[in-house]
Amino acid sequence: QSALTQPRSVSGSPGQSVTISCTGTSSDVGGYNYVSWYQQYSGIAPKLMISDVSQRPSGVPDRFSGSKSGNTASLTISGLQAEDEADYYCCSYAGSYTWVFGGGTKLTVL
Amino acid sequence: EVQLVESGGGLVQPGGSLRLSCAASGFTFSSYWMHWVRQAPGKGLVWVSHINSDGSSTHFADSVKGRFTISRDNAKNTLFLQMNSLRAEDTAVYYCARAGGYYSLDSWGQGTLVTVSS
């Protein structure tokens, strides 16, 4: 149950696009199409942004998109806005009814 | 509106026990898998435990296996986490979360802080 690997931080200017990667193994990210992404503002409960690799829940802006290739999943945020500045976590189903999160990525909007 | 409200956190000595509760409303609680996730101060999210909809199947992270128990009372729309043999490294905000579509966590409570310290 090792944590998925995410970059500690990413940054971008308003209007630009940024991509956050999430690398696991064939036992988690690579083995299932069950990667989800969460946005967390400091001290606030996380919010689901992407489920099942690329599905956007109702109410999530279409600026947020997800994808996966092999053992690496990605979250792309296009048309960056100041309100997107937050921590982002990936999570993958890891089999046998266990889940694993990534270490989190701090997004800074310059 | 889906609501999850955790309670039961507090200060406990190493080796002690604590029982967290999560009161659910706004949805048919008995139809959903549920999770506990924790976050140590200044650290990332860590999955702790899962329970299926009728409580017959439970699963745990290796770090808490044998010490924590998850259960639910579907008649009272409440999820529980019994934590025994607590260690300093269990100090964290504990969130309960609903499993949406089974494999993602689509609704979260506000969290309850557990501090393990002498």
PDB file of C-alpha atoms in Angstrom:
ATOM      1  CA  GLN A   1       0.000   0.000   0.000  1.00  0.00           C
ATOM      2  CA  SER A   2       2.588   2.580  -1.060  1.00  0.00           C
ATOM      3  CA  ALA A   3       1.288   6.062  -1.821  1.00  0.00           C
ATOM      4  CA  LEU A   4       0.917   7.067  -5.442  1.00  0.00           C
ATOM      5  CA  THR A   5       3.554   9.542  -6.649  1.00  0.00           C
ATOM      6  CA  GLN A   6       2.540  13.108  -7.427  1.00  0.00           C
ATOM      7  CA  PRO A   7       4.695  16.207  -7.931  1.00  0.00           C
ATOM      8  CA  ARG A   8       4.864  18.246  -4.749  1.00  0.00           C
ATOM      9  CA  SER A   9       3.901  21.431  -6.575  1.00  0.00           C
ATOM     10  CA  VAL A  10       2.899  22.832  -9.937  1.00  0.00           C
ATOM     11  CA  SER A  11       2.151  26.363 -11.028  1.00  0.00           C
ATOM     12  CA  GLY A  12       0.663  28.284 -13.907  1.00  0.00           C
ATOM     13  CA  SER A  13      -0.619  31.697 -14.871  1.00  0.00           C
ATOM     14  CA  PRO A  14      -4.290  32.538 -15.265  1.00  0.00           C
ATOM     15  CA  GLY A  15      -5.612  31.227 -18.551  1.00  0.00           C
ATOM     16  CA  GLN A  16      -2.861  28.634 -18.946  1.00  0.00           C
ATOM     17  CA  SER A  17      -3.154  24.856 -18.621  1.00  0.00           C
ATOM     18  CA  VAL A  18      -1.434  22.676 -16.065  1.00  0.00           C
ATOM     19  CA  THR A  19      -1.206  18.919 -15.755  1.00  0.00           C
ATOM     20  CA  ILE A  20      -0.696  16.984 -12.539  1.00  0.00           C
ATOM     21  CA  SER A  21       0.629  13.458 -12.848  1.00  0.00           C
ATOM     22  CA  CYS A  22      -0.072  10.505 -10.586  1.00  0.00           C
ATOM     23  CA  THR A  23       2.146   7.457 -10.915  1.00  0.00           C
ATOM     24  CA  GLY A  24       1.395   4.096  -9.425  1.00  0.00           C
ATOM     25  CA  THR A  25       1.885   0.478 -10.388  1.00  0.00           C
ATOM     26  CA  SER A  26       0.114  -2.240 -12.304  1.00  0.00           C
ATOM     27  CA  SER A  27      -1.543  -3.195  -9.000  1.00  0.00           C
ATOM     28  CA  ASP A  28      -3.376   0.086  -8.690  1.00  0.00           C
ATOM     29  CA  VAL A  29      -3.423   2.832 -11.343  1.00  0.00           C
ATOM     30  CA  GLY A  30      -2.440   0.528 -14.167  1.00  0.00           C
ATOM     31  CA  GLY A  31      -4.703  -2.306 -13.138  1.00  0.00           C
ATOM     32  CA  TYR A  32      -8.046  -0.552 -12.876  1.00  0.00           C
ATOM     33  CA  ASN A  33      -9.907   2.341 -14.471  1.00  0.00           C
ATOM     34  CA  TYR A  34     -10.797   3.608 -11.014  1.00  0.00           C
ATOM     35  CA  VAL A  35      -8.620   6.676 -10.562  1.00  0.00           C
ATOM     36  CA  SER A  36     -10.258   9.690  -8.941  1.00  0.00           C
ATOM     37  CA  TRP A  37      -9.064  13.218  -8.225  1.00  0.00           C
ATOM     38  CA  TYR A  38      -9.866  15.490  -5.279  1.00  0.00           C
ATOM     39  CA  GLN A  39      -9.478  19.201  -4.694  1.00  0.00           C
ATOM     40  CA  GLN A  40      -8.820  20.412  -1.170  1.00  0.00           C
ATOM     41  CA  TYR A  41      -8.619  23.957   0.084  1.00  0.00           C
ATOM     42  CA  SER A  42      -6.664  24.401   3.274  1.00  0.00           C
ATOM     43  CA  GLY A  43      -8.545  23.031   6.245  1.00  0.00           C
ATOM     44  CA  ILE A  44     -11.608  22.103   4.193  1.00  0.00           C
ATOM     45  CA  ALA A  45     -12.955  18.684   3.290  1.00  0.00           C
ATOM     46  CA  PRO A  46     -11.832  17.330  -0.104  1.00  0.00           C
ATOM     47  CA  LYS A  47     -14.122  17.588  -3.125  1.00  0.00           C
ATOM     48  CA  LEU A  48     -14.403  14.981  -5.862  1.00  0.00           C
ATOM     49  CA  MET A  49     -13.363  16.463  -9.222  1.00  0.00           C
ATOM     50  CA  ILE A  50     -12.870  13.406 -11.441  1.00  0.00           C
ATOM     51  CA  SER A  51     -14.005   9.796 -11.015  1.00  0.00           C
ATOM     52  CA  ASP A  52     -13.216   6.634 -12.962  1.00  0.00           C
ATOM     53  CA  VAL A  53     -10.195   8.228 -14.687  1.00  0.00           C
ATOM     54  CA  SER A  54     -12.080  10.797 -16.729  1.00  0.00           C
ATOM     55  CA  GLN A  55     -15.662  11.237 -15.522  1.00  0.00           C
ATOM     56  CA  ARG A  56     -16.607  14.676 -14.296  1.00  0.00           C
ATOM     57  CA  PRO A  57     -19.291  14.822 -11.583  1.00  0.00           C
ATOM     58  CA  SER A  58     -22.138  17.231 -12.003  1.00  0.00           C
ATOM     59  CA  GLY A  59     -21.113  20.779 -11.151  1.00  0.00           C
ATOM     60  CA  VAL A  60     -17.405  20.359 -11.864  1.00  0.00           C
ATOM     61  CA  PRO A  61     -16.272  22.782 -14.590  1.00  0.00           C
ATOM     62  CA  ASP A  62     -15.289  21.206 -17.893  1.00  0.00           C
ATOM     63  CA  ARG A  63     -11.897  22.896 -17.504  1.00  0.00           C
ATOM     64  CA  PHE A  64     -11.024  19.841 -15.420  1.00  0.00           C
ATOM     65  CA  SER A  65     -10.234  16.641 -17.287  1.00  0.00           C
ATOM     66  CA  GLY A  66      -8.594  13.329 -16.477  1.00  0.00           C
ATOM     67  CA  SER A  67      -6.764  10.658 -18.403  1.00  0.00           C
ATOM     68  CA  LYS A  68      -4.590   7.605 -17.899  1.00  0.00           C
ATOM     69  CA  SER A  69      -1.773   5.883 -19.718  1.00  0.00           C
ATOM     70  CA  GLY A  70      -0.273   2.738 -18.285  1.00  0.00           C
ATOM     71  CA  ASN A  71       0.574   3.262 -14.623  1.00  0.00           C
ATOM     72  CA  THR A  72       0.243   7.045 -14.761  1.00  0.00           C
ATOM     73  CA  ALA A  73      -2.935   9.080 -14.483  1.00  0.00           C
ATOM     74  CA  SER A  74      -3.163  12.796 -15.144  1.00  0.00           C
ATOM     75  CA  LEU A  75      -5.393  15.697 -14.189  1.00  0.00           C
ATOM     76  CA  THR A  76      -5.394  18.643 -16.569  1.00  0.00           C
ATOM     77  CA  ILE A  77      -6.809  22.014 -15.666  1.00  0.00           C
ATOM     78  CA  SER A  78      -7.231  24.336 -18.599  1.00  0.00           C
ATOM     79  CA  GLY A  79      -8.008  28.054 -18.498  1.00  0.00           C
ATOM     80  CA  LEU A  80      -6.536  28.347 -15.004  1.00  0.00           C
ATOM     81  CA  GLN A  81      -8.384  30.587 -12.597  1.00  0.00           C
ATOM     82  CA  ALA A  82      -7.317  32.000  -9.263  1.00  0.00           C
ATOM     83  CA  GLU A  83      -9.927  29.854  -7.507  1.00  0.00           C
ATOM     84  CA  ASP A  84      -8.180  26.701  -8.750  1.00  0.00           C
ATOM     85  CA  GLU A  85      -5.312  27.314  -6.330  1.00  0.00           C
ATOM     86  CA  ALA A  86      -5.583  24.355  -3.941  1.00  0.00           C
ATOM     87  CA  ASP A  87      -4.133  20.951  -3.147  1.00  0.00           C
ATOM     88  CA  TYR A  88      -4.994  18.106  -5.496  1.00  0.00           C
ATOM     89  CA  TYR A  89      -4.915  14.411  -4.652  1.00  0.00           C
ATOM     90  CA  CYS A  90      -5.243  11.381  -6.867  1.00  0.00           C
ATOM     91  CA  CYS A  91      -6.661   8.133  -5.564  1.00  0.00           C
ATOM     92  CA  SER A  92      -6.756   4.679  -7.087  1.00  0.00           C
ATOM     93  CA  TYR A  93      -8.540   1.455  -6.285  1.00  0.00           C
ATOM     94  CA  ALA A  94      -5.813  -1.057  -5.438  1.00  0.00           C
ATOM     95  CA  GLY A  95      -7.747  -4.313  -5.430  1.00  0.00           C
ATOM     96  CA  SER A  96      -9.201  -6.373  -2.567  1.00  0.00           C
ATOM     97  CA  TYR A  97     -11.354  -3.413  -1.527  1.00  0.00           C
ATOM     98  CA  THR A  98      -8.406  -1.191  -0.689  1.00  0.00           C
ATOM     99  CA  TRP A  99      -7.622   2.265  -2.000  1.00  0.00           C
ATOM    100  CA  VAL A 100      -4.465   4.352  -2.128  1.00  0.00           C
ATOM    101  CA  PHE A 101      -4.012   8.128  -2.349  1.00  0.00           C
ATOM    102  CA  GLY A 102      -1.215  10.135  -3.847  1.00  0.00           C
ATOM    103  CA  GLY A 103       0.894  12.430  -1.706  1.00  0.00           C
ATOM    104  CA  GLY A 104      -0.836  15.529  -3.031  1.00  0.00           C
ATOM    105  CA  THR A 105       0.140  18.405  -5.301  1.00  0.00           C
ATOM    106  CA  LYS A 106      -0.043  22.066  -4.398  1.00  0.00           C
ATOM    107  CA  LEU A 107      -1.250  24.129  -7.342  1.00  0.00           C
ATOM    108  CA  THR A 108      -0.201  27.769  -7.343  1.00  0.00           C
ATOM    109  CA  VAL A 109      -1.839  30.223  -9.723  1.00  0.00           C
ATOM    110  CA  LEU A 110       0.764  32.888 -10.406  1.00  0.00           C
TER     111      LEU A 110
ATOM    112  CA  GLU B   1     -28.547  17.427   0.222  1.00  0.00           C
ATOM    113  CA  VAL B   2     -26.006  14.822   1.271  1.00  0.00           C
ATOM    114  CA  GLN B   3     -24.623  15.503   4.729  1.00  0.00           C
ATOM    115  CA  LEU B   4     -21.981  13.623   6.686  1.00  0.00           C
ATOM    116  CA  VAL B   5     -21.161  14.831  10.187  1.00  0.00           C
ATOM    117  CA  GLU B   6     -18.309  13.250  12.140  1.00  0.00           C
ATOM    118  CA  SER B   7     -17.981  13.349  15.899  1.00  0.00           C
ATOM    119  CA  GLY B   8     -16.055  11.659  18.682  1.00  0.00           C
ATOM    120  CA  GLY B   9     -12.591  13.051  18.120  1.00  0.00           C
ATOM    121  CA  GLY B  10     -10.445  14.370  20.923  1.00  0.00           C
ATOM    122  CA  LEU B  11      -7.267  13.936  22.915  1.00  0.00           C
ATOM    123  CA  VAL B  12      -6.341  10.403  23.936  1.00  0.00           C
ATOM    124  CA  GLN B  13      -3.217   8.894  25.463  1.00  0.00           C
ATOM    125  CA  PRO B  14      -1.054   6.420  23.557  1.00  0.00           C
ATOM    126  CA  GLY B  15      -2.506   2.952  23.915  1.00  0.00           C
ATOM    127  CA  GLY B  16      -5.976   4.341  24.451  1.00  0.00           C
ATOM    128  CA  SER B  17      -9.194   3.935  22.488  1.00  0.00           C
ATOM    129  CA  LEU B  18     -11.654   6.219  20.766  1.00  0.00           C
ATOM    130  CA  ARG B  19     -14.858   5.676  18.809  1.00  0.00           C
ATOM    131  CA  LEU B  20     -15.696   7.992  15.947  1.00  0.00           C
ATOM    132  CA  SER B  21     -19.193   8.393  14.554  1.00  0.00           C
ATOM    133  CA  CYS B  22     -20.430   9.735  11.239  1.00  0.00           C
ATOM    134  CA  ALA B  23     -24.092  10.707  10.998  1.00  0.00           C
ATOM    135  CA  ALA B  24     -25.436  10.551   7.463  1.00  0.00           C
ATOM    136  CA  SER B  25     -28.464  12.284   5.989  1.00  0.00           C
ATOM    137  CA  GLY B  26     -29.884  13.320   2.639  1.00  0.00           C
ATOM    138  CA  PHE B  27     -29.448   9.941   0.966  1.00  0.00           C
ATOM    139  CA  THR B  28     -30.292   6.265   1.409  1.00  0.00           C
ATOM    140  CA  PHE B  29     -27.400   5.394   3.704  1.00  0.00           C
ATOM    141  CA  SER B  30     -28.002   1.648   3.574  1.00  0.00           C
ATOM    142  CA  SER B  31     -27.368   1.584  -0.177  1.00  0.00           C
ATOM    143  CA  TYR B  32     -23.832   2.952  -0.122  1.00  0.00           C
ATOM    144  CA  TRP B  33     -20.377   1.716   0.680  1.00  0.00           C
ATOM    145  CA  MET B  34     -18.590   4.036   3.101  1.00  0.00           C
ATOM    146  CA  HIS B  35     -14.973   4.931   3.905  1.00  0.00           C
ATOM    147  CA  TRP B  36     -12.801   6.526   6.553  1.00  0.00           C
ATOM    148  CA  VAL B  37      -9.875   8.643   5.355  1.00  0.00           C
ATOM    149  CA  ARG B  38      -7.404  10.482   7.577  1.00  0.00           C
ATOM    150  CA  GLN B  39      -5.052  13.420   7.202  1.00  0.00           C
ATOM    151  CA  ALA B  40      -2.233  14.082   9.629  1.00  0.00           C
ATOM    152  CA  PRO B  41      -1.502  17.758  10.309  1.00  0.00           C
ATOM    153  CA  GLY B  42       0.132  19.287   7.244  1.00  0.00           C
ATOM    154  CA  LYS B  43       0.172  15.957   5.431  1.00  0.00           C
ATOM    155  CA  GLY B  44      -1.762  14.232   2.675  1.00  0.00           C
ATOM    156  CA  LEU B  45      -4.876  12.105   2.578  1.00  0.00           C
ATOM    157  CA  VAL B  46      -4.559   8.461   3.590  1.00  0.00           C
ATOM    158  CA  TRP B  47      -7.241   5.834   3.069  1.00  0.00           C
ATOM    159  CA  VAL B  48      -8.048   4.012   6.313  1.00  0.00           C
ATOM    160  CA  SER B  49     -11.029   1.700   5.935  1.00  0.00           C
ATOM    161  CA  HIS B  50     -14.003   0.611   3.826  1.00  0.00           C
ATOM    162  CA  ILE B  51     -17.294  -1.069   4.626  1.00  0.00           C
ATOM    163  CA  ASN B  52     -19.892  -2.394   2.228  1.00  0.00           C
ATOM    164  CA  SER B  53     -23.518  -1.372   2.282  1.00  0.00           C
ATOM    165  CA  ASP B  54     -24.834  -3.971   4.745  1.00  0.00           C
ATOM    166  CA  GLY B  55     -21.729  -4.057   6.922  1.00  0.00           C
ATOM    167  CA  SER B  56     -20.834  -7.650   6.120  1.00  0.00           C
ATOM    168  CA  SER B  57     -17.491  -6.839   4.508  1.00  0.00           C
ATOM    169  CA  THR B  58     -14.797  -4.579   5.952  1.00  0.00           C
ATOM    170  CA  HIS B  59     -11.267  -3.696   4.852  1.00  0.00           C
ATOM    171  CA  PHE B  60      -8.381  -1.763   6.338  1.00  0.00           C
ATOM    172  CA  ALA B  61      -5.070  -0.159   5.511  1.00  0.00           C
ATOM    173  CA  ASP B  62      -2.121  -2.182   6.779  1.00  0.00           C
ATOM    174  CA  SER B  63      -1.211   0.615   9.194  1.00  0.00           C
ATOM    175  CA  VAL B  64      -4.433   0.158  11.195  1.00  0.00           C
ATOM    176  CA  LYS B  65      -5.273  -3.500  10.594  1.00  0.00           C
ATOM    177  CA  GLY B  66      -5.923  -5.331  13.840  1.00  0.00           C
ATOM    178  CA  ARG B  67      -6.341  -2.074  15.791  1.00  0.00           C
ATOM    179  CA  PHE B  68      -9.280  -0.364  14.071  1.00  0.00           C
ATOM    180  CA  THR B  69     -12.779  -1.690  13.429  1.00  0.00           C
ATOM    181  CA  ILE B  70     -15.345  -0.171  11.084  1.00  0.00           C
ATOM    182  CA  SER B  71     -19.055  -0.753  11.474  1.00  0.00           C
ATOM    183  CA  ARG B  72     -22.392   0.810  10.615  1.00  0.00           C
ATOM    184  CA  ASP B  73     -25.933   1.035  11.919  1.00  0.00           C
ATOM    185  CA  ASN B  74     -28.161   1.371   8.880  1.00  0.00           C
ATOM    186  CA  ALA B  75     -31.239   1.862  11.047  1.00  0.00           C
ATOM    187  CA  LYS B  76     -29.623   4.946  12.560  1.00  0.00           C
ATOM    188  CA  ASN B  77     -27.788   6.089   9.404  1.00  0.00           C
ATOM    189  CA  THR B  78     -24.509   6.094  11.270  1.00  0.00           C
ATOM    190  CA  LEU B  79     -20.981   4.928  10.461  1.00  0.00           C
ATOM    191  CA  PHE B  80     -18.451   4.118  13.171  1.00  0.00           C
ATOM    192  CA  LEU B  81     -14.703   3.734  13.528  1.00  0.00           C
ATOM    193  CA  GLN B  82     -13.498   2.037  16.691  1.00  0.00           C
ATOM    194  CA  MET B  83      -9.836   2.835  17.228  1.00  0.00           C
ATOM    195  CA  ASN B  84      -7.838   0.832  19.764  1.00  0.00           C
ATOM    196  CA  SER B  85      -4.156   0.756  20.745  1.00  0.00           C
ATOM    197  CA  LEU B  86      -3.767   4.284  19.459  1.00  0.00           C
ATOM    198  CA  ARG B  87      -0.322   5.600  18.567  1.00  0.00           C
ATOM    199  CA  ALA B  88       1.071   9.077  18.090  1.00  0.00           C
ATOM    200  CA  GLU B  89       1.123   8.474  14.347  1.00  0.00           C
ATOM    201  CA  ASP B  90      -2.657   8.038  14.364  1.00  0.00           C
ATOM    202  CA  THR B  91      -2.989  11.754  15.101  1.00  0.00           C
ATOM    203  CA  ALA B  92      -5.027  13.187  12.234  1.00  0.00           C
ATOM    204  CA  VAL B  93      -8.281  14.633  11.063  1.00  0.00           C
ATOM    205  CA  TYR B  94     -10.546  11.693  10.292  1.00  0.00           C
ATOM    206  CA  TYR B  95     -13.058  12.084   7.469  1.00  0.00           C
ATOM    207  CA  CYS B  96     -15.935   9.809   6.644  1.00  0.00           C
ATOM    208  CA  ALA B  97     -16.790   9.662   2.960  1.00  0.00           C
ATOM    209  CA  ARG B  98     -19.475   8.120   0.803  1.00  0.00           C
ATOM    210  CA  ALA B  99     -18.500   5.872  -2.073  1.00  0.00           C
ATOM    211  CA  GLY B 100     -20.101   7.182  -5.234  1.00  0.00           C
ATOM    212  CA  GLY B 101     -20.198   4.823  -8.159  1.00  0.00           C
ATOM    213  CA  TYR B 102     -18.400   2.393  -5.812  1.00  0.00           C
ATOM    214  CA  TYR B 103     -14.815   3.405  -6.532  1.00  0.00           C
ATOM    215  CA  SER B 104     -14.654   7.135  -5.848  1.00  0.00           C
ATOM    216  CA  LEU B 105     -15.479   9.127  -2.746  1.00  0.00           C
ATOM    217  CA  ASP B 106     -18.166  11.584  -3.774  1.00  0.00           C
ATOM    218  CA  SER B 107     -19.214  13.188  -0.496  1.00  0.00           C
ATOM    219  CA  TRP B 108     -17.120  13.986   2.568  1.00  0.00           C
ATOM    220  CA  GLY B 109     -17.784  15.086   6.102  1.00  0.00           C
ATOM    221  CA  GLN B 110     -16.031  18.042   7.697  1.00  0.00           C
ATOM    222  CA  GLY B 111     -13.710  15.788   9.674  1.00  0.00           C
ATOM    223  CA  THR B 112     -12.989  15.246  13.348  1.00  0.00           C
ATOM    224  CA  LEU B 113      -9.550  15.696  14.912  1.00  0.00           C
ATOM    225  CA  VAL B 114      -7.952  12.870  16.849  1.00  0.00           C
ATOM    226  CA  THR B 115      -4.846  13.712  18.848  1.00  0.00           C
ATOM    227  CA  VAL B 116      -2.828  10.922  20.427  1.00  0.00           C
ATOM    228  CA  SER B 117      -0.475  12.337  23.006  1.00  0.00           C
ATOM    229  CA  SER B 118       0.543  11.922  26.607  1.00  0.00           C
TER     230      SER B 118
END
